Tab-separated table of C-alpha atoms in Angstrom:
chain	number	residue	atom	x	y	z
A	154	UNK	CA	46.695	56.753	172.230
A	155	UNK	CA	47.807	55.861	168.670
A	156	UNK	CA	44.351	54.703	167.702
A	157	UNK	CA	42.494	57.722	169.092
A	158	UNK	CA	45.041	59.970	166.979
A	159	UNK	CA	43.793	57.851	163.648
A	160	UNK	CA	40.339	58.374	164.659
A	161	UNK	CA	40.634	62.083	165.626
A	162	UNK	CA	42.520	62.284	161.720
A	163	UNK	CA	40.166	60.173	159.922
A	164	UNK	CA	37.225	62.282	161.011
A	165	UNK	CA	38.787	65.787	159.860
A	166	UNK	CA	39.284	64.460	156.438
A	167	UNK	CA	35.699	63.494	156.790
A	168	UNK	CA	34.670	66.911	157.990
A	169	UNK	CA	37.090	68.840	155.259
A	170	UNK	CA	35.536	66.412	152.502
A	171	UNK	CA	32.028	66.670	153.456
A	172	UNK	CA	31.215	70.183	152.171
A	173	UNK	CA	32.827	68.976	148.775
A	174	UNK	CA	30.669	65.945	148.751
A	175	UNK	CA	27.408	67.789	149.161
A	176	UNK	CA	27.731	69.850	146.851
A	177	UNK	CA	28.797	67.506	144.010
A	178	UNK	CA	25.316	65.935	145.282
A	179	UNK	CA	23.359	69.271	144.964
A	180	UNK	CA	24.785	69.743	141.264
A	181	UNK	CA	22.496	69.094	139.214
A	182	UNK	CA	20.763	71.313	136.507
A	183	UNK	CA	20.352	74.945	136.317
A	184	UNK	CA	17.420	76.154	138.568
A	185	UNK	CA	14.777	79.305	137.354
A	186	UNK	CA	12.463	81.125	139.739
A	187	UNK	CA	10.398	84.268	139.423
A	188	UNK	CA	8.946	86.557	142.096
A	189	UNK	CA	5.731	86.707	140.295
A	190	UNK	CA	4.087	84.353	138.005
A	191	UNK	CA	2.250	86.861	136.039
A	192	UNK	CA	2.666	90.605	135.048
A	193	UNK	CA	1.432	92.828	132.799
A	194	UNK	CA	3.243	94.827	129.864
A	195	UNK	CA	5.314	97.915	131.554
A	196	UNK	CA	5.906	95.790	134.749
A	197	UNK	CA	9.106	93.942	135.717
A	198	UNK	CA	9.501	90.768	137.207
A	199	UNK	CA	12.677	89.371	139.498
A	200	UNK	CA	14.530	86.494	138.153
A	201	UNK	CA	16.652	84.606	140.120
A	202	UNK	CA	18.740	81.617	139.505
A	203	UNK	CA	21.390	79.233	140.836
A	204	UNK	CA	22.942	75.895	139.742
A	205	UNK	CA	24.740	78.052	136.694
A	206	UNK	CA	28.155	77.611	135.386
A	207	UNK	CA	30.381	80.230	137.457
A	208	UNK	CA	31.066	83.500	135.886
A	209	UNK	CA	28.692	82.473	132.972
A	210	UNK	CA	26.789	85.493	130.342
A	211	UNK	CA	23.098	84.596	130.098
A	212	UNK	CA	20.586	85.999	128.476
A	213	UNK	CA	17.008	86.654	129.891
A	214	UNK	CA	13.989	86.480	127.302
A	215	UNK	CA	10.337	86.245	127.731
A	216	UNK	CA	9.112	83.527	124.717
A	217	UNK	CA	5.737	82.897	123.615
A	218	UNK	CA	4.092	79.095	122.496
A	219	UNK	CA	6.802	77.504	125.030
A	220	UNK	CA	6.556	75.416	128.138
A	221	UNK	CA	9.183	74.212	130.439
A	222	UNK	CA	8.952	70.278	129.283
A	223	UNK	CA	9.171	71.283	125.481
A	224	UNK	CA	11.410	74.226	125.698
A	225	UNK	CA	10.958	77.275	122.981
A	226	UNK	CA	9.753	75.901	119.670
A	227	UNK	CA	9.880	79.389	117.537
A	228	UNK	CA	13.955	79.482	118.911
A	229	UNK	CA	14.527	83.056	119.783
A	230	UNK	CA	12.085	84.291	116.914
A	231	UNK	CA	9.250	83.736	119.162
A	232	UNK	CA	10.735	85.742	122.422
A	233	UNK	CA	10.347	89.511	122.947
A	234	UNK	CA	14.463	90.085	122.045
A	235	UNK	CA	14.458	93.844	121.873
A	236	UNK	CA	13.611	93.731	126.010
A	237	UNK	CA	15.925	90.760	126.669
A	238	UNK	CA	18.557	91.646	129.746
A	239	UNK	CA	22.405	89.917	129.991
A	240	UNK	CA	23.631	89.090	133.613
A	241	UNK	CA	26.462	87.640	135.084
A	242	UNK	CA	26.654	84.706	137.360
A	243	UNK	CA	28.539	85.448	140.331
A	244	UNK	CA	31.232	82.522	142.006
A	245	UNK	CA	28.741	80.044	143.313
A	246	UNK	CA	26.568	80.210	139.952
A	247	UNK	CA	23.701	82.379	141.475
A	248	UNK	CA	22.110	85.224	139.685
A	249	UNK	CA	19.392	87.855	140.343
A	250	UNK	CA	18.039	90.491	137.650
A	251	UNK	CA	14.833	92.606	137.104
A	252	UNK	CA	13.490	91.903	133.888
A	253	UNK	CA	11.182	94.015	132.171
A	254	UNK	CA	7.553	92.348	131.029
A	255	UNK	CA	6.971	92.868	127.668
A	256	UNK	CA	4.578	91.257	124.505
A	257	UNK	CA	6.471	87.819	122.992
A	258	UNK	CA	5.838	87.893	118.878
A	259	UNK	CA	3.196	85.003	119.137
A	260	UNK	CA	0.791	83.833	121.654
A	261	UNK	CA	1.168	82.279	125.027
A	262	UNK	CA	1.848	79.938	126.843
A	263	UNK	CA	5.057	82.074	127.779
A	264	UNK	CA	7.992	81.116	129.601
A	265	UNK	CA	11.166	83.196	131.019
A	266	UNK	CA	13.782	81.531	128.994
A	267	UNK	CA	17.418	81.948	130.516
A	268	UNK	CA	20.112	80.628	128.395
A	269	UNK	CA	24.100	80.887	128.210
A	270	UNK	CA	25.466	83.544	125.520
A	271	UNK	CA	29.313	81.932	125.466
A	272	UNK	CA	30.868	79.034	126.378
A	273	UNK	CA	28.997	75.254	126.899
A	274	UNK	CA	25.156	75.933	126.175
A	275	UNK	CA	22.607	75.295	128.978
A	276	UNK	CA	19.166	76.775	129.569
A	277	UNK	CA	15.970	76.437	131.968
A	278	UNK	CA	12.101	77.776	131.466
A	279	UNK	CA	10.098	79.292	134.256
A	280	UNK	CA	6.302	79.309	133.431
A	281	UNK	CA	5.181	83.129	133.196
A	282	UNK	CA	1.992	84.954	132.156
A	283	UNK	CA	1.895	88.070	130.320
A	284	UNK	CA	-1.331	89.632	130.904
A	285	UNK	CA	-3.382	90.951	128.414
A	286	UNK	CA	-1.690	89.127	126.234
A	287	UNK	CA	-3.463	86.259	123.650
A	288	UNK	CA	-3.422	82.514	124.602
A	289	UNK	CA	-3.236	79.812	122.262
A	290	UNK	CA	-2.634	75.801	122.658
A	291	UNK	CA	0.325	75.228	121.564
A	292	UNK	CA	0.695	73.732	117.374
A	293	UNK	CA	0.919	70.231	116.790
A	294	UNK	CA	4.143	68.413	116.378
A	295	UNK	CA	4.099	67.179	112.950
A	296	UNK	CA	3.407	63.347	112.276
A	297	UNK	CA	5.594	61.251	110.316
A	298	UNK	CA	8.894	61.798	109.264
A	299	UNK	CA	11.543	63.177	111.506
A	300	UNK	CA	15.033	64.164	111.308
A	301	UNK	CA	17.768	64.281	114.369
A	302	UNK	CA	20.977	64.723	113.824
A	303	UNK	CA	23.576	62.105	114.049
A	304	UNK	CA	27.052	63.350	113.992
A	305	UNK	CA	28.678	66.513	115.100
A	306	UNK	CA	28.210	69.307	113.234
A	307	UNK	CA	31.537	71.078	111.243
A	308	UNK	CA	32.520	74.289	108.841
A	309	UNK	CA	34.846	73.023	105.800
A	310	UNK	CA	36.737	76.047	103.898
A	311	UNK	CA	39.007	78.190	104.907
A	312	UNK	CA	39.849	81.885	104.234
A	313	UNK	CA	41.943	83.160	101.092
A	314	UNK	CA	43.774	86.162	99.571
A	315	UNK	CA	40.357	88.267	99.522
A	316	UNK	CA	38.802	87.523	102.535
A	317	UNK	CA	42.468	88.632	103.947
A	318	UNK	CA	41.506	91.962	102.272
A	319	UNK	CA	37.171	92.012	103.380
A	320	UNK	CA	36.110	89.559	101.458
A	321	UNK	CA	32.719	87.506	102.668
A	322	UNK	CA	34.041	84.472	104.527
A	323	UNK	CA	32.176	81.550	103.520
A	324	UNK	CA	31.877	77.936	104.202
A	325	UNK	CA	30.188	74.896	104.270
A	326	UNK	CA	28.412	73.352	107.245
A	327	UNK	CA	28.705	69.555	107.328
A	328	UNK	CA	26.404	67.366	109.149
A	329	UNK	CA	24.719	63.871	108.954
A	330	UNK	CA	20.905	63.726	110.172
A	331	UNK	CA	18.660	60.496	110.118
A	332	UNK	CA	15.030	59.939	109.612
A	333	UNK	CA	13.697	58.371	112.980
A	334	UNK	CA	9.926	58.858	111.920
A	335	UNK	CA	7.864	56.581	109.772
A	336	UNK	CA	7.419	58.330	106.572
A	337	UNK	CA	10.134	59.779	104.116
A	338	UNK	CA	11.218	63.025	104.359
A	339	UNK	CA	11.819	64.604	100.248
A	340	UNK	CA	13.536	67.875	99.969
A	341	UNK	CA	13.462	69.022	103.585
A	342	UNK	CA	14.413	73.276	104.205
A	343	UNK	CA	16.792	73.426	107.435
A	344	UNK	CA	17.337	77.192	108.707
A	345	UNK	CA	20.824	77.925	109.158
A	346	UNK	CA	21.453	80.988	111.118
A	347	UNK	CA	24.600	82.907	111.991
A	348	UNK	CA	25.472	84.885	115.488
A	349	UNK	CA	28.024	87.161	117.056
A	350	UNK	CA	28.222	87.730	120.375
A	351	UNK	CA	24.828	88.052	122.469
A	352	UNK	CA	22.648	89.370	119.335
A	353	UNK	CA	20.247	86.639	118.159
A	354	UNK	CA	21.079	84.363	114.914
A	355	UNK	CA	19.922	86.017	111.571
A	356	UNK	CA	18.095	82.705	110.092
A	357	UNK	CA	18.040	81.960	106.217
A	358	UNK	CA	16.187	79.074	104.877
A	359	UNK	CA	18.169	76.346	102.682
A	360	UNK	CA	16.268	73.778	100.785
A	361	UNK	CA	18.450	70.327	100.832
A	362	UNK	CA	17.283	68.076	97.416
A	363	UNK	CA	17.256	64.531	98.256
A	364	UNK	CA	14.765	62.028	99.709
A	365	UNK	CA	16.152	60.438	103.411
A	366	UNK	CA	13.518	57.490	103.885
A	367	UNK	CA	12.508	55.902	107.075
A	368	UNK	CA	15.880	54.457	109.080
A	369	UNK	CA	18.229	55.896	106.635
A	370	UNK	CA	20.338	58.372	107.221
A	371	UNK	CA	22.099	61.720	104.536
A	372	UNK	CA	25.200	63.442	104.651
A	373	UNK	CA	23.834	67.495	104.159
A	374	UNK	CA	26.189	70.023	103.060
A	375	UNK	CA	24.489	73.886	103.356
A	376	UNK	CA	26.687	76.534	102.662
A	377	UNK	CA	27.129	79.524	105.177
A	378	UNK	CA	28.495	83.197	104.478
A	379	UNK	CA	28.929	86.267	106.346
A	380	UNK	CA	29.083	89.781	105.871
A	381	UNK	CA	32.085	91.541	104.160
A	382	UNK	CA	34.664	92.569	106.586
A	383	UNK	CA	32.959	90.700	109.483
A	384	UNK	CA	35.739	89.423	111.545
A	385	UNK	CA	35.495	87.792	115.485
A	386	UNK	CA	33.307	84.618	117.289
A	387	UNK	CA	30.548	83.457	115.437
A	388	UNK	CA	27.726	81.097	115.935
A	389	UNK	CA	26.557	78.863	113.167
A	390	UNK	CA	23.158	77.262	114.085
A	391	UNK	CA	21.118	74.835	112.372
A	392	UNK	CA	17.317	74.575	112.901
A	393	UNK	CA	14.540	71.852	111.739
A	394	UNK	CA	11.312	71.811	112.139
A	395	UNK	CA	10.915	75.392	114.510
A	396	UNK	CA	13.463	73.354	116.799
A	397	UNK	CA	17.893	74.473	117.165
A	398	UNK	CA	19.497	70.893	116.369
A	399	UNK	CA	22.811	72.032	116.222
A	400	UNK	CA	25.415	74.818	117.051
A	401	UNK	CA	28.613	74.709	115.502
A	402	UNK	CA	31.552	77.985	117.129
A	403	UNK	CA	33.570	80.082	114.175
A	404	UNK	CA	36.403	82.474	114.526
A	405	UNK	CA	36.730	85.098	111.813
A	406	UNK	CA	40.160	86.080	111.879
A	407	UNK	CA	40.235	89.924	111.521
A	408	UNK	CA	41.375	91.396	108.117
A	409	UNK	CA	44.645	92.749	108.169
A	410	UNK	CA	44.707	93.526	104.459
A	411	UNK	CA	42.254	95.935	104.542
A	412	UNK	CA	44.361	97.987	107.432
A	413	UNK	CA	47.854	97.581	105.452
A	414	UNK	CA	45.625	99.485	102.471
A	415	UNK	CA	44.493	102.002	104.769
A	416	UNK	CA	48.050	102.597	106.110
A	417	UNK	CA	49.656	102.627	102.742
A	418	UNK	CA	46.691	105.022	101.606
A	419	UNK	CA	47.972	107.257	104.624
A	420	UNK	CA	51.672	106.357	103.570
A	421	UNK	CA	51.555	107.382	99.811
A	422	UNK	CA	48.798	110.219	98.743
A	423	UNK	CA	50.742	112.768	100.968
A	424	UNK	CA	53.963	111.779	99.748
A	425	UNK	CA	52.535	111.632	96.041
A	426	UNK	CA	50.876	114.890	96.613
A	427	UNK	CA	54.263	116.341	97.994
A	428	UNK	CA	55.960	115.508	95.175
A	429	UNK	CA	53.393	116.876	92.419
A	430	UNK	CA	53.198	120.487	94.623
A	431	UNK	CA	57.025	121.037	94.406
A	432	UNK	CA	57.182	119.676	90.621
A	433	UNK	CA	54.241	122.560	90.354
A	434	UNK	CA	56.628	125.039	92.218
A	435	UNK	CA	59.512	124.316	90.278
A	436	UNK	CA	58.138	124.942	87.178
A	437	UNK	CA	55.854	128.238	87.763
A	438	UNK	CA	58.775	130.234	89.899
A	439	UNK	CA	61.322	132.851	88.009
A	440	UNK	CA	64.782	131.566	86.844
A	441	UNK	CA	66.657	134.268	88.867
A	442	UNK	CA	70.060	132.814	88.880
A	443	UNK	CA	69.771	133.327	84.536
A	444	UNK	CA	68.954	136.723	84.609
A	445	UNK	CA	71.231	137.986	87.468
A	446	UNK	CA	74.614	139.930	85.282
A	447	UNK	CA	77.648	138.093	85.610
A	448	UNK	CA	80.551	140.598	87.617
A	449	UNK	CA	83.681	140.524	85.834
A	450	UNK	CA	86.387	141.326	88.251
A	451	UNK	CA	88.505	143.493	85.641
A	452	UNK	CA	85.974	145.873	84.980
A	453	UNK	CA	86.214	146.239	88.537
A	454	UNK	CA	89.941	146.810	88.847
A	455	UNK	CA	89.683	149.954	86.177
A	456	UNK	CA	86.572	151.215	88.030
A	457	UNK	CA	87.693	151.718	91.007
A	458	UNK	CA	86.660	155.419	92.465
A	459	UNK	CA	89.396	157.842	93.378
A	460	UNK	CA	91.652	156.859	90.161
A	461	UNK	CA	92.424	158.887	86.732
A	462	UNK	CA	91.896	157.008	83.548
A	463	UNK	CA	95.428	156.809	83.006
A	464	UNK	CA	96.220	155.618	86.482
A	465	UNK	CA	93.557	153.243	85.948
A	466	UNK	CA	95.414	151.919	82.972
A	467	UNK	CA	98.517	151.374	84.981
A	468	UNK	CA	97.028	149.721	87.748
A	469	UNK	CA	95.143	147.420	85.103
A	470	UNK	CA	99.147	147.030	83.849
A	471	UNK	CA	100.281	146.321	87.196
A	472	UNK	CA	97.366	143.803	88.109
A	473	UNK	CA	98.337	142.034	84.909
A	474	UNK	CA	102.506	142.254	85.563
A	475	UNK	CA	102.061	140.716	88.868
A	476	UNK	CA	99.849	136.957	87.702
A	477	UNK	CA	102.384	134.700	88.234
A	478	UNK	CA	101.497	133.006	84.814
A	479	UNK	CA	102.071	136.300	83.206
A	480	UNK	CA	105.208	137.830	83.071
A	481	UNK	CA	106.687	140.290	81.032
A	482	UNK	CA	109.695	138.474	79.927
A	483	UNK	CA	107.117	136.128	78.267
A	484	UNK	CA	105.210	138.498	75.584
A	485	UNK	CA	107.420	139.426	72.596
A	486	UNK	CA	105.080	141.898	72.001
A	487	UNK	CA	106.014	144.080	75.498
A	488	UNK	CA	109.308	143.777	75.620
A	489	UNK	CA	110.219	146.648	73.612
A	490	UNK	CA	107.898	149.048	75.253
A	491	UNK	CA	109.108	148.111	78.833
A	492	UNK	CA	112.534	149.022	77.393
A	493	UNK	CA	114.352	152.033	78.583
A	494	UNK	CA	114.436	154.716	76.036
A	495	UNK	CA	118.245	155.166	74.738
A	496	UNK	CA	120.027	158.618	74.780
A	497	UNK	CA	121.107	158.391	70.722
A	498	UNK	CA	117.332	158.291	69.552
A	499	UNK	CA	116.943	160.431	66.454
A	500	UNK	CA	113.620	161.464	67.776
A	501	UNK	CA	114.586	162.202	71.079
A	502	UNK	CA	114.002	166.212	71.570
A	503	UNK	CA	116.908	166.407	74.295
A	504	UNK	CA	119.457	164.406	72.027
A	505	UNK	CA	122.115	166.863	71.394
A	506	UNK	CA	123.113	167.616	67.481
A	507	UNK	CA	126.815	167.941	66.246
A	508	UNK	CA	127.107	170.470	63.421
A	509	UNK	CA	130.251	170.302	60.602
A	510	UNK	CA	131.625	167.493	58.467
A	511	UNK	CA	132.231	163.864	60.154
């Protein structure tokens, strides 16, 4: 009984592992078919795919003087780009878009060319004829002297003060290439060509001055710049001979220095403004606290409606009488008019007059 338990286990581990063990058998490189093998310009054709990395961005092209077994020569410069479509694997790495037929830049032989926009790079060709459209043999590779690279590729430099406020970012790609042909190699031009996002590399051509003879091998330094202000994931790419050697990832940081300007633009016009407008009011409106006339409450007291001008007078007295810091005690000057008037005044008309001697 025991053993028939073990056996019973031992095949459902097989069964459970056997789906995982086919299909790290049927992994194997990304897989291309079309529902037609040749169309003509305003057509569409179905491309379908499988074997992709899950969840994966491609991008569809049609590409001109390519074949499956070479790949595309021109890089993206020879594919019709402007009618390229993006899809999106689903889990299991399967894919299906209509893609519209359109005229590659050069001559056929053409090939659909589906490639990954982010992450680890992988690509496959399906042969595809665009009818109507010229057929050439495809150029010669050239003879002689060859260059492959040897080392990863890197980006030396680093950001300062003014590419924190939109300056250019700039630095230096590093690589080491040697000659595996049989004839030197003088001054050879690379093309070095920056990316962002899905949009094709913009390609300049640098000229490297040396001379890398057969079996040797160069250290090349080209320098790489971007626009001003350009912040986010880049692609630096690096092309010999009409054929991508190397691609080397760069994040721009974003910069913040140009915002803080903006928001202290924002901050201190309005203020500044604020401030000049009031100064401006300030000085153009009417003083009207100088010319208003100052009341003085005395004038008051003796105006007051209803009174004589004597009574006026002794109400002023009386107003002045009653201050407590003013009394009448206190002026020498008073004190004999508040007197009482005495009855032996020699002026006094009621005083009475004695007649005969003393």
């Amino acid at each position: 009984m025991t053993a028939r338990v073990r056996i019973a286990v031992l095949l459902a581990v097989l069964a459970l592992l056997a789906p995982t063990a086919a299909a790290v058998v049927d992994d194997g490189p990304p897989v291309v078919k079309l529902s037609e093998s040749q169309a003509g310009t305003g057509g569409s054709v179905t491309v379908t795919g499988s074997g992709w990395r899950p969840r994966a961005l491609l991008m569809i092209l049609i590409c001109g003087q390519s074949v499956p077994s070479t790949g595309v020569r021109g890089g993206t410069n020879s594919c019709a780009n402007a009618d390229g479509r993006a899809v999106t694997t689903d889990a299991e790495g399967r894919f299906s878009k209509k893609l519209p037929v359109a005229e590659p830049p050069v001559p056929c032989p053409c090939v659909v060319h589906v490639a990954t926009a982010t992450g680890a790079k992988a690509e496959a060709d399906a042969i595809f004829q665009v009818a109507g459209h010229a057929v050439e043999p495809l150029p010669a590779e050239p003879s002689g002297g060859r260059l492959s690279v040897l080392t990863d590729t890197r980006l030396d430099g680093s950001g300062g003060l003014l590419t924190w406020f939109g300056a250019r970012p700039a630095r230096t790609l590093v690589f080491t290439v040697g000659n595996v042909g049989t004839s030197a190699v003088k001054n050879p031009v690379f093309q070095v060509g920056t990316s962002h996002g899905v949009f094709a590399p913009r390609w300049e051509e640098q000229q490297w001055r040396g001379t890398i003879r057969p079996g040797e091998k160069a250290r090349i330094e080209l320098p790489v710049e971007l626009a001003a202000g350009a912040h986010g994931d880049y692609t630096v790419s690096l092309k010999y001979g009409g054929k991508v050697m190397a691609e080397q990832p760069w994040g721009v940081g974003r910069p913040w220095g140009v915002t803080l300007f903006w928001v202290l633009v924002c901050l201190v016009v309005p203020a500044a403004l604020f401030r000049a407008g009031m100064a401006v009011v300030d000085r153009v409106r009417p003083r009207q606290a100088a010319r208003r006339p100052r009341v003085r409450m005395p004038e008051l007291a003796l105006r007051l409606p209803g009174l004589r001008p004597r009574q006026e007078a002794r109400h002023s007295q009386r107003s002045s009488s009653a201050l407590p810091w003013f009394t009448p005690d206190n002026d020498p000057g008073t004190a004999g008019r508040l007197s009482a008037p005495h009855d032996d005044s020699p002026t006094s008309p009621t005083a009475p007059t004695r007649k005969g001697p003393p």
